[in-house]
CSV table of C-alpha atoms in Angstrom, one decimal:
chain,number,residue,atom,x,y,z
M,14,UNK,CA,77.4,11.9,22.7
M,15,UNK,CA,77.4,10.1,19.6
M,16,UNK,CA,76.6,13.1,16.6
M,17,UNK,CA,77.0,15.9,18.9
M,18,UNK,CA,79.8,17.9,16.5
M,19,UNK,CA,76.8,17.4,13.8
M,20,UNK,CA,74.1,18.8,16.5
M,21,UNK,CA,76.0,21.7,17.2
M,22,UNK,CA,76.9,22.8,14.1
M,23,UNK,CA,73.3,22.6,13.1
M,24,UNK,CA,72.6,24.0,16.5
M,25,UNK,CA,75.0,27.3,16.5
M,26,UNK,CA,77.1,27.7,13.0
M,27,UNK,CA,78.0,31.1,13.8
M,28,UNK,CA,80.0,30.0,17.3
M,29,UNK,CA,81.1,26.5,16.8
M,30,UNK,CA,82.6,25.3,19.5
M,31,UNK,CA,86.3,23.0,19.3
M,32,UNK,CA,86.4,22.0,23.1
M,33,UNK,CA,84.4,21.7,26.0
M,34,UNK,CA,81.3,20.9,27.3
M,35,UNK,CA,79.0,19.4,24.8
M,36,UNK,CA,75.9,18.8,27.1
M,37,UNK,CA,73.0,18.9,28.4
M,38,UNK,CA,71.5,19.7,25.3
M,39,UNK,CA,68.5,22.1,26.1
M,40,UNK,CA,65.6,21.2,24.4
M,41,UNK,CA,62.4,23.0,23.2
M,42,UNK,CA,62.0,25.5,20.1
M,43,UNK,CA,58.4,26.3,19.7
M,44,UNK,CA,57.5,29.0,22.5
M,45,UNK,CA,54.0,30.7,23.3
M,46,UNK,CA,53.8,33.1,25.8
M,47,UNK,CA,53.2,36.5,27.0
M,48,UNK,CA,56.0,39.1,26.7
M,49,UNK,CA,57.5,40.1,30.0
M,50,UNK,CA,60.0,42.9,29.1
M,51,UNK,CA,60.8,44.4,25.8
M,52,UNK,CA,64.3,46.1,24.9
M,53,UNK,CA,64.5,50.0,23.5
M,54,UNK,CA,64.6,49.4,19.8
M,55,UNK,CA,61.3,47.1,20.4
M,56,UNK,CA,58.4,48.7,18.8
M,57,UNK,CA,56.1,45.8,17.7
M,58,UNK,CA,55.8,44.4,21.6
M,59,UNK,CA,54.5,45.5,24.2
M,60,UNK,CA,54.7,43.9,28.1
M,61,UNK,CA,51.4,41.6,28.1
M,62,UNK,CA,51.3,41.2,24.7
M,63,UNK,CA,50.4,36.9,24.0
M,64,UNK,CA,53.2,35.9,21.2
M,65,UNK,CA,54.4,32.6,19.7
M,66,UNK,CA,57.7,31.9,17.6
M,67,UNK,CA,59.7,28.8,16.8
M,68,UNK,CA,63.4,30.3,17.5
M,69,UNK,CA,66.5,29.3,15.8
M,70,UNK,CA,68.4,25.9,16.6
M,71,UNK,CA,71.4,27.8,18.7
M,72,UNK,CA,68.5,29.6,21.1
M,73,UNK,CA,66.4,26.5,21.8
M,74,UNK,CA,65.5,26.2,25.0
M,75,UNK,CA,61.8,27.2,25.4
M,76,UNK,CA,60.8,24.6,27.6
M,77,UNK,CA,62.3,26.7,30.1
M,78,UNK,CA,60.1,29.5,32.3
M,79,UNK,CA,61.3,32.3,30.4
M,80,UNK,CA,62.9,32.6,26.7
M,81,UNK,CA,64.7,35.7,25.3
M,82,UNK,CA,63.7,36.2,21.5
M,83,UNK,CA,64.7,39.1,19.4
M,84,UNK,CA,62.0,41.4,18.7
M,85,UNK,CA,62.1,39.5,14.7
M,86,UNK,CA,62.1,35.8,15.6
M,87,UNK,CA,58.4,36.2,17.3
M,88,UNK,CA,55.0,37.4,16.4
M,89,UNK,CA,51.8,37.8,18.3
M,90,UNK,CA,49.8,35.0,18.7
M,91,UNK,CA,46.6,34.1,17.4
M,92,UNK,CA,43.5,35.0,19.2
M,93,UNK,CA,41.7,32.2,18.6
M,94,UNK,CA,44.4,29.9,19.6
M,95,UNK,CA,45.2,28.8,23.6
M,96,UNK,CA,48.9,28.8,24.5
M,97,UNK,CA,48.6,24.9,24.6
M,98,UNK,CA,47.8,24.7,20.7
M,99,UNK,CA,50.1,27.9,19.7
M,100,UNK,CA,53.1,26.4,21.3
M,101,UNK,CA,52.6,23.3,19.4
M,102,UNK,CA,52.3,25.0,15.7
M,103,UNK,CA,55.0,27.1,14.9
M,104,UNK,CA,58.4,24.7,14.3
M,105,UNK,CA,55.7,21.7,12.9
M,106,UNK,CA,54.4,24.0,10.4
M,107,UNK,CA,57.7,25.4,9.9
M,108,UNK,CA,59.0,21.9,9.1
M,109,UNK,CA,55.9,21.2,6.8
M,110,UNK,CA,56.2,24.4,5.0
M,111,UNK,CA,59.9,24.0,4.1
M,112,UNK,CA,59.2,19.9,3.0
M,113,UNK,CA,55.9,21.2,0.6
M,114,UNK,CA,58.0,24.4,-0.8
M,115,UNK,CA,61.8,22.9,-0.9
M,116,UNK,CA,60.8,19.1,-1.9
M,117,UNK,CA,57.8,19.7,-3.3
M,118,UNK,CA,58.6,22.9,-5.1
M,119,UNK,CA,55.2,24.4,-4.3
M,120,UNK,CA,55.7,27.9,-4.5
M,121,UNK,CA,54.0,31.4,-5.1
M,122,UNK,CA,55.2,31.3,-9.2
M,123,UNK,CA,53.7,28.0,-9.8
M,124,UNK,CA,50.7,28.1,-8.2
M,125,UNK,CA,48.3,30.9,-8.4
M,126,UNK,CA,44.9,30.6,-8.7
M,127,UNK,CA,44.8,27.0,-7.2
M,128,UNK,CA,43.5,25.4,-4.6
């Protein structure tokens, strides 16, 4: 249990939790898939549609059989990419992305016209 106040705040900052249960911790944040159902305001989806996403800290979960995304945390998936290699891009690249533009400070201003 040792950091699990820490986790959960990182995890769900909008509904932190005091007292009670603070495991199992349920892991898995990078999801491909197709989508099953859509809700009534959906308009990008479709049922059968192949999508990918890496969804927030307080929804992980997506090694599970089925994951419920907003219709804005997912986006459909490559065509030239299985499921295997989709569900292993989007939180990786997410991560590298964030290091190269928040550490790095690479950035659309400071780099145009480069390589």
């Amino acid at each position: 249990g040792y950091g699990a106040a820490a986790l959960n705040m990182k995890r769900d900052p909008l509904h932190i939790r005091t007292r009670g249960e603070e495991f199992p911790l349920t892991l898995g944040r990078d999801v491909s898939g197709v989508v099953m159902e859509c809700g009534l305001d959906v308009k990008y989806f479709k049922p059968g549609d192949e999508v990918w996403a890496a969804v927030p800290p307080w929804k992980q979960g997506t090694l599970s059989e089925f994951v419920v995304v907003s219709g804005n945390e997912v986006s459909h998936k490559p065509k030239s990419l299985t499921h295997t290699q989709a569900a292993s891009l989007p939180y990786v690249a997410l991560t590298a992305w964030s290091a190269i533009n928040k550490v790095g400070g690479l950035n659309d201003k400071n780099c145009i016209g480069k390589r």
